[in-house]
PDB file of C-alpha atoms and ligand atoms in Angstrom:
ATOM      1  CA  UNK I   1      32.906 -63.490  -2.748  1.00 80.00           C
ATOM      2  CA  UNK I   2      31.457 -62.997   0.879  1.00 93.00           C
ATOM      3  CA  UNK I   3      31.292 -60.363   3.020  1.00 94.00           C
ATOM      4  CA  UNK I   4      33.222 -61.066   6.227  1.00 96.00           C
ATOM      5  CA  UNK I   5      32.623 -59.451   9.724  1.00 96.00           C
ATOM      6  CA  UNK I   6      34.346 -56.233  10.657  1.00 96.00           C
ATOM      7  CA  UNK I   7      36.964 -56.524  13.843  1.00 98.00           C
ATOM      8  CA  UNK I   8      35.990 -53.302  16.181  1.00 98.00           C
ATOM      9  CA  UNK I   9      38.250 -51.057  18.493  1.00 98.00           C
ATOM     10  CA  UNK I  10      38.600 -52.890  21.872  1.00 98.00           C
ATOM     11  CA  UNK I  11      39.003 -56.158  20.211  1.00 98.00           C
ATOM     12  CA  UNK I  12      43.116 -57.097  20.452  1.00 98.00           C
ATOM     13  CA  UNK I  13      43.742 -58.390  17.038  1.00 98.00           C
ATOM     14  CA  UNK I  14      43.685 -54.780  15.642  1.00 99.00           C
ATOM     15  CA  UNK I  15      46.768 -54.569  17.832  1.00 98.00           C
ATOM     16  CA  UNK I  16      48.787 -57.008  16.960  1.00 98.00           C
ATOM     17  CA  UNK I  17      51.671 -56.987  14.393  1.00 99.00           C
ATOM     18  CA  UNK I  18      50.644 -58.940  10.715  1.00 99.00           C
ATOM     19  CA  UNK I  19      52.924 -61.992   9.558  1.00 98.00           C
ATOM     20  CA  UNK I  20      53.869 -61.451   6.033  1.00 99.00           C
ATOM     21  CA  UNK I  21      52.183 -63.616   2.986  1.00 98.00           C
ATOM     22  CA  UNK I  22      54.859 -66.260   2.226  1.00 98.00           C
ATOM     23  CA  UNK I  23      52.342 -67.614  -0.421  1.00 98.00           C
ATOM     24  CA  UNK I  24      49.973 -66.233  -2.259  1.00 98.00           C
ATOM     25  CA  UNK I  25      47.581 -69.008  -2.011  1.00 98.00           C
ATOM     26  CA  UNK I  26      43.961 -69.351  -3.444  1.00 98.00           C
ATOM     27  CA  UNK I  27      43.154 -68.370   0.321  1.00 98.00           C
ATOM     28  CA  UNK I  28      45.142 -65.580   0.023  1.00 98.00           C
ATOM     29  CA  UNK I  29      42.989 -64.581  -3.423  1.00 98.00           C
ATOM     30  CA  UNK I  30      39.889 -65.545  -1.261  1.00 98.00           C
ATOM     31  CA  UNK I  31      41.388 -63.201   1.589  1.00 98.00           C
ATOM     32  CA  UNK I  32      41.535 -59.891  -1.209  1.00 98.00           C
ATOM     33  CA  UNK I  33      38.217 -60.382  -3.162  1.00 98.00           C
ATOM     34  CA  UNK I  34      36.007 -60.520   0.333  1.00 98.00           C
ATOM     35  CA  UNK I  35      38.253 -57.450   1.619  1.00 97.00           C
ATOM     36  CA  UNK I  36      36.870 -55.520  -1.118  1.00 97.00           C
ATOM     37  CA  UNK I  37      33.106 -56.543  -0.889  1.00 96.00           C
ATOM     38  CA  UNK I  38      33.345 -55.887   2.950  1.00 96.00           C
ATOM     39  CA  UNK I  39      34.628 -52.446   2.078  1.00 96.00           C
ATOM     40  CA  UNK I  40      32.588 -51.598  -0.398  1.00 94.00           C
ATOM     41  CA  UNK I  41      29.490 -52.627   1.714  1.00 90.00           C
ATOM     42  CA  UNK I  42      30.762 -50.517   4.576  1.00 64.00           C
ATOM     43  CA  UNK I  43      29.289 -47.235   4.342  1.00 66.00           C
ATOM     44  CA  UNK I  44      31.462 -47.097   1.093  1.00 77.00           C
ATOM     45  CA  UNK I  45      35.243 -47.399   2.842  1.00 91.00           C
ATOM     46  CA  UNK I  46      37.743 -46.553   0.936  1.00 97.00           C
ATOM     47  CA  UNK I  47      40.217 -49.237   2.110  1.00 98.00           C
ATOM     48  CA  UNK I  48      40.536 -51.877   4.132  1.00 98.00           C
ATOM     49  CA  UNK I  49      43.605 -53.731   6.160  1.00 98.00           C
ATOM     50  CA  UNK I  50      43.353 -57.559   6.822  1.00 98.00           C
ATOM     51  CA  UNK I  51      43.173 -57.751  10.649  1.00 98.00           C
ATOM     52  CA  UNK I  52      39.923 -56.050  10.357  1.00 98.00           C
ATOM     53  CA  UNK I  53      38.616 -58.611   9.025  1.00 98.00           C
ATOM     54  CA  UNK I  54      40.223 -61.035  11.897  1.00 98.00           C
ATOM     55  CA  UNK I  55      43.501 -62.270   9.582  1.00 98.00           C
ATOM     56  CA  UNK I  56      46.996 -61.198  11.218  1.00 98.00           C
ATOM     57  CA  UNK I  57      48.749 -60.863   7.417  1.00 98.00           C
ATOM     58  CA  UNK I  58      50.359 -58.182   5.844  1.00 99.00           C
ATOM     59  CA  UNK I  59      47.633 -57.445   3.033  1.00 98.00           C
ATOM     60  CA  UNK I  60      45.487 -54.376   2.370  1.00 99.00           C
ATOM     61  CA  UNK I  61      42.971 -53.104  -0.067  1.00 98.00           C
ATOM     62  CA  UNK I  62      42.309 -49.311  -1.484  1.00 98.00           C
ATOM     63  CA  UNK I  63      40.047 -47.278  -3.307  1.00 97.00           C
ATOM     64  CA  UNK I  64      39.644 -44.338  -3.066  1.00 97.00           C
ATOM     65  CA  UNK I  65      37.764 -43.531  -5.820  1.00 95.00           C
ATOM     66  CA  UNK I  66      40.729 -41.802  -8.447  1.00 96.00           C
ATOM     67  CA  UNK I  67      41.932 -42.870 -11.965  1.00 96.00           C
ATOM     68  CA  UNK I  68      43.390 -46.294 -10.222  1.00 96.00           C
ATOM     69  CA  UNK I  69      40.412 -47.932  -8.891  1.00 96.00           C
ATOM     70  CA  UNK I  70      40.932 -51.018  -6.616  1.00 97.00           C
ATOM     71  CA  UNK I  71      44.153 -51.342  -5.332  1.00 98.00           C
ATOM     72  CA  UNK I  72      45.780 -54.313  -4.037  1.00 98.00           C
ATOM     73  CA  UNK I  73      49.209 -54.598  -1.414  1.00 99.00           C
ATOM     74  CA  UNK I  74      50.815 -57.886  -0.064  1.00 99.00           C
ATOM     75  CA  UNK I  75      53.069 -57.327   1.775  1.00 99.00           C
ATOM     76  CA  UNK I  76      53.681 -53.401   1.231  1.00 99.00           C
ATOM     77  CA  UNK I  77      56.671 -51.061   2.578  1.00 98.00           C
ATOM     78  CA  UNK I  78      56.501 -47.663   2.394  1.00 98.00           C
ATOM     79  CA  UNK I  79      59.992 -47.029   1.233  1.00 98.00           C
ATOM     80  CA  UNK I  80      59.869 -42.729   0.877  1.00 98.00           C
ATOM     81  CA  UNK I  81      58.190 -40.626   2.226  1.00 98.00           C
ATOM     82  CA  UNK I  82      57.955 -36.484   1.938  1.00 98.00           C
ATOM     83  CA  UNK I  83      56.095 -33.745   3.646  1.00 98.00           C
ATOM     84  CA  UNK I  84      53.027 -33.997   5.641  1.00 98.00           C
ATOM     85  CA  UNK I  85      49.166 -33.166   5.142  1.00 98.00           C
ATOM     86  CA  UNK I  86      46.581 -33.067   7.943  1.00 98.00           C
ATOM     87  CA  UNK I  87      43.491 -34.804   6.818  1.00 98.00           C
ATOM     88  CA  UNK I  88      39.989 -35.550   8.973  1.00 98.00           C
ATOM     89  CA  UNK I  89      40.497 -39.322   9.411  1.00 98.00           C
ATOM     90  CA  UNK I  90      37.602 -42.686  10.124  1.00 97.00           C
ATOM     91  CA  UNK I  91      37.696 -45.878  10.457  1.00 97.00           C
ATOM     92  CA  UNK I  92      35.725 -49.257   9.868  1.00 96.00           C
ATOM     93  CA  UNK I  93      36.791 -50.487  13.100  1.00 97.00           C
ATOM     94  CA  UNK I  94      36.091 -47.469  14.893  1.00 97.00           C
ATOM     95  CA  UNK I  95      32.273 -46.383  13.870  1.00 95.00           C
ATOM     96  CA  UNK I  96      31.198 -43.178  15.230  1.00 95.00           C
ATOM     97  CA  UNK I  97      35.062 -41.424  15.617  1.00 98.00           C
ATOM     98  CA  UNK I  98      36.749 -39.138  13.751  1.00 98.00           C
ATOM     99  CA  UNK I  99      39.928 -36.940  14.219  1.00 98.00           C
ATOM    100  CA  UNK I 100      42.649 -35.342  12.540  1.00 98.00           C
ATOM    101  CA  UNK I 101      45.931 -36.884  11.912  1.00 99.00           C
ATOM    102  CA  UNK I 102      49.371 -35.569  10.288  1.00 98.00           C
ATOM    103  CA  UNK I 103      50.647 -38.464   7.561  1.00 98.00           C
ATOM    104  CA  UNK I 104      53.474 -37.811   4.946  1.00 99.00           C
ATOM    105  CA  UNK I 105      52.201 -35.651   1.883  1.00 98.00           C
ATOM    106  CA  UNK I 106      53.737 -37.879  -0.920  1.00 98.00           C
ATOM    107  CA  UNK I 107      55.044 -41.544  -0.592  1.00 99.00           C
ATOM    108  CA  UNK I 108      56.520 -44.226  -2.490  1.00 99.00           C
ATOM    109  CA  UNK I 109      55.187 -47.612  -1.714  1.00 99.00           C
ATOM    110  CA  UNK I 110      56.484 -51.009  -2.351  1.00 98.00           C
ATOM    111  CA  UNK I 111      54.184 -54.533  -3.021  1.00 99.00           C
ATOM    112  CA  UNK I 112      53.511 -57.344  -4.775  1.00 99.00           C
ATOM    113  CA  UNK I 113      49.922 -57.636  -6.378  1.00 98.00           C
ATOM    114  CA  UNK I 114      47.683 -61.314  -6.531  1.00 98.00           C
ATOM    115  CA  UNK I 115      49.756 -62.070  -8.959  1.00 98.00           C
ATOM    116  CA  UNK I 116      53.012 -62.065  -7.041  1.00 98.00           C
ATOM    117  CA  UNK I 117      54.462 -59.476  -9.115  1.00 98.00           C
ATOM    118  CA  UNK I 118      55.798 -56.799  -7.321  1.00 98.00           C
ATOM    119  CA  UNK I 119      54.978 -53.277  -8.207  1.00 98.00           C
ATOM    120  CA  UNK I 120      55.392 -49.243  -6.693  1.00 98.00           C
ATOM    121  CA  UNK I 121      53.756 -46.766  -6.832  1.00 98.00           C
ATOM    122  CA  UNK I 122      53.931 -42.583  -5.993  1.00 98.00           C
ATOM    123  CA  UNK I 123      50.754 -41.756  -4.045  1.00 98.00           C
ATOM    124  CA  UNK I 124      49.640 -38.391  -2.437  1.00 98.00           C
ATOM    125  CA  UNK I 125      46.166 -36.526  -1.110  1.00 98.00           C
ATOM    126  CA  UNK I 126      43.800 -39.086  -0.037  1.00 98.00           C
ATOM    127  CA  UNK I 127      45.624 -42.112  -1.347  1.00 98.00           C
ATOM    128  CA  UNK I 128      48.367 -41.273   0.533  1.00 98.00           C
ATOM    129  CA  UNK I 129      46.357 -41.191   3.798  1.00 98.00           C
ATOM    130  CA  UNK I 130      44.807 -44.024   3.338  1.00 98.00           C
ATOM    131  CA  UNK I 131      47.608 -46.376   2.260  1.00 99.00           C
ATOM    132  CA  UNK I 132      49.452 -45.287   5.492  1.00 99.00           C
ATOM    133  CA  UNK I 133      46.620 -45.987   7.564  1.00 98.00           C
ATOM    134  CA  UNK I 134      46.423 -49.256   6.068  1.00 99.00           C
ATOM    135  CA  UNK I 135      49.772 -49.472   6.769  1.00 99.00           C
ATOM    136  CA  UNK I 136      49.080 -48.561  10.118  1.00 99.00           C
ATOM    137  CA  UNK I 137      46.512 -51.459  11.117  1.00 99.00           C
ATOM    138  CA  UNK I 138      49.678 -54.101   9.651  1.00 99.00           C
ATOM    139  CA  UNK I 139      51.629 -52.885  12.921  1.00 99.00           C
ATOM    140  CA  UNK I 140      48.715 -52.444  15.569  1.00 99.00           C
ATOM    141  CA  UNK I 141      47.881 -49.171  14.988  1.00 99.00           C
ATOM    142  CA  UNK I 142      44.919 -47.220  15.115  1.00 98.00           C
ATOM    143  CA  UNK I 143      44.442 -43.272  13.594  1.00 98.00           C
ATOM    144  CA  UNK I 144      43.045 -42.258  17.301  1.00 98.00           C
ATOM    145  CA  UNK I 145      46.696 -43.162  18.000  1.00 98.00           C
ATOM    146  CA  UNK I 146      47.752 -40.389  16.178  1.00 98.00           C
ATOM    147  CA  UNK I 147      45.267 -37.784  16.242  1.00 98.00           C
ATOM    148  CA  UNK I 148      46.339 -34.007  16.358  1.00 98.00           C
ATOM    149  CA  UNK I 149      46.323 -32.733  20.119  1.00 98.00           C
ATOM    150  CA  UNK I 150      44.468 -35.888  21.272  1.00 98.00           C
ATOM    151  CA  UNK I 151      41.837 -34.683  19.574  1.00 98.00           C
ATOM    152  CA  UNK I 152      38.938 -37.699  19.067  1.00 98.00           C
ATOM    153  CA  UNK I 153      35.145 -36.355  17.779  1.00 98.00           C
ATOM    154  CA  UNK I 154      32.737 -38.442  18.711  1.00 98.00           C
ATOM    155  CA  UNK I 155      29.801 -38.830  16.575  1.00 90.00           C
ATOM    156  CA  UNK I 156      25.821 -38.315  18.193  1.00 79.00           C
TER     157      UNK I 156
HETATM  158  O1  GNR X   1      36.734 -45.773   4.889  1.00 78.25           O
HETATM  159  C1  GNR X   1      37.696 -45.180   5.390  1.00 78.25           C
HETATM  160  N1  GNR X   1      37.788 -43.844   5.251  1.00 78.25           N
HETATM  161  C2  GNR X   1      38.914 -43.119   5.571  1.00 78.25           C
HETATM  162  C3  GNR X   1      38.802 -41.739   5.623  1.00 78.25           C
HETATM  163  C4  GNR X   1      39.892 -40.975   5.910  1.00 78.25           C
HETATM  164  C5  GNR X   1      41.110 -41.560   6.163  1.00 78.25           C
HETATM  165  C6  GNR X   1      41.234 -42.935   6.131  1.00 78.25           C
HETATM  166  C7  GNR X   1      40.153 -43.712   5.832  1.00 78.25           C
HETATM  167  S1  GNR X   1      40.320 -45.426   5.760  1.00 78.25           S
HETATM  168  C8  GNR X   1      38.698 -45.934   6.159  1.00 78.25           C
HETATM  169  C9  GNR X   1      38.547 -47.419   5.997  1.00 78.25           C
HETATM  170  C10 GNR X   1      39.392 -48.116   7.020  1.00 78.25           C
HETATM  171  O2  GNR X   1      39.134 -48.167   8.191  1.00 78.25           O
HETATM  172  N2  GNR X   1      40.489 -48.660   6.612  1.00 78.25           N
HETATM  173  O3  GNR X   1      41.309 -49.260   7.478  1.00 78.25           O
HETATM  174 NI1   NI X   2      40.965 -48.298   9.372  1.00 78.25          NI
END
């Protein structure tokens, strides 16, 4: 496991649209396990997309610290989603900002794990939020994209 460096806001990769994993090579598995010690090294994050770390594929990690511990997505769809919920968002690739952003309240999502298995699972609360803004960085997009009224804090 390594750490890998962290892709910040500005840089164009965190707006471009991830290829999905056609094969879950031992890169792939290489890809996942340093996604998760970067996160966890980061100020304790609580997921972590794949162009962050400077790879254009459709992968993410979560934890957010419930009853399912690390979670792993290749190539994840959200395939329902119900309600909304306003929660105070961050990001790893955008230190210092903060701002609140409307996502679904409950959603159903759709992956395979390492193992090529595919799996879903019912989120909501935080895990919601956070696998839809993992979701998010897959397709380009950043939370200050979406935050309520415009509204960015700015840390300091
Ligand atoms: O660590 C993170 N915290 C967080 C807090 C509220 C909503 C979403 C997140 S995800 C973020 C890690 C990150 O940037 N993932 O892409
Ligand atoms: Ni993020």
């Amino acid at each position: 496991m390594a750490m890998r460096n962290v892709v910040l806001e500005g840089d164009p990769i965190l707006r471009k649209v991830c290829r999905p994993v056609d094969e879950i090579t031992p890169r792939i598995l290489t890809l996942l396990d340093d996604m998760a010690e970067t996160m966890y090294y980061e100020n304790r994050g609580i997921g972590i997309a794949a162009p962050q770390v400077g790879v254009l594929r459709r992968v993410f990690v979560v934890d957010v610290g419930d009853e399912h511990g690390k979670l792993e997505f290749i190539n994840p769809e959200i395939t329902y989603t119900e309600g909304s919920q306003i929660y105070c968002e961050g990001c790893l690739s955008v230190p210092g900002k903060n701002a609140d952003v409307e996502r679904p309240a409950k959603i159903r999502v759709k992956a395979l794990n390492r193992n090529g298995e595919e799996f879903e699972l019912e989120a909501e609360g935080l895990l919601a939020v956070c696998i839809c803004h993992e979701n998010d960085h897959l397709n380009g997009i950043l939370f200050t994209d979406k935050a309520v009224d415009g509204k960015i804090i700015v840390e300091e």
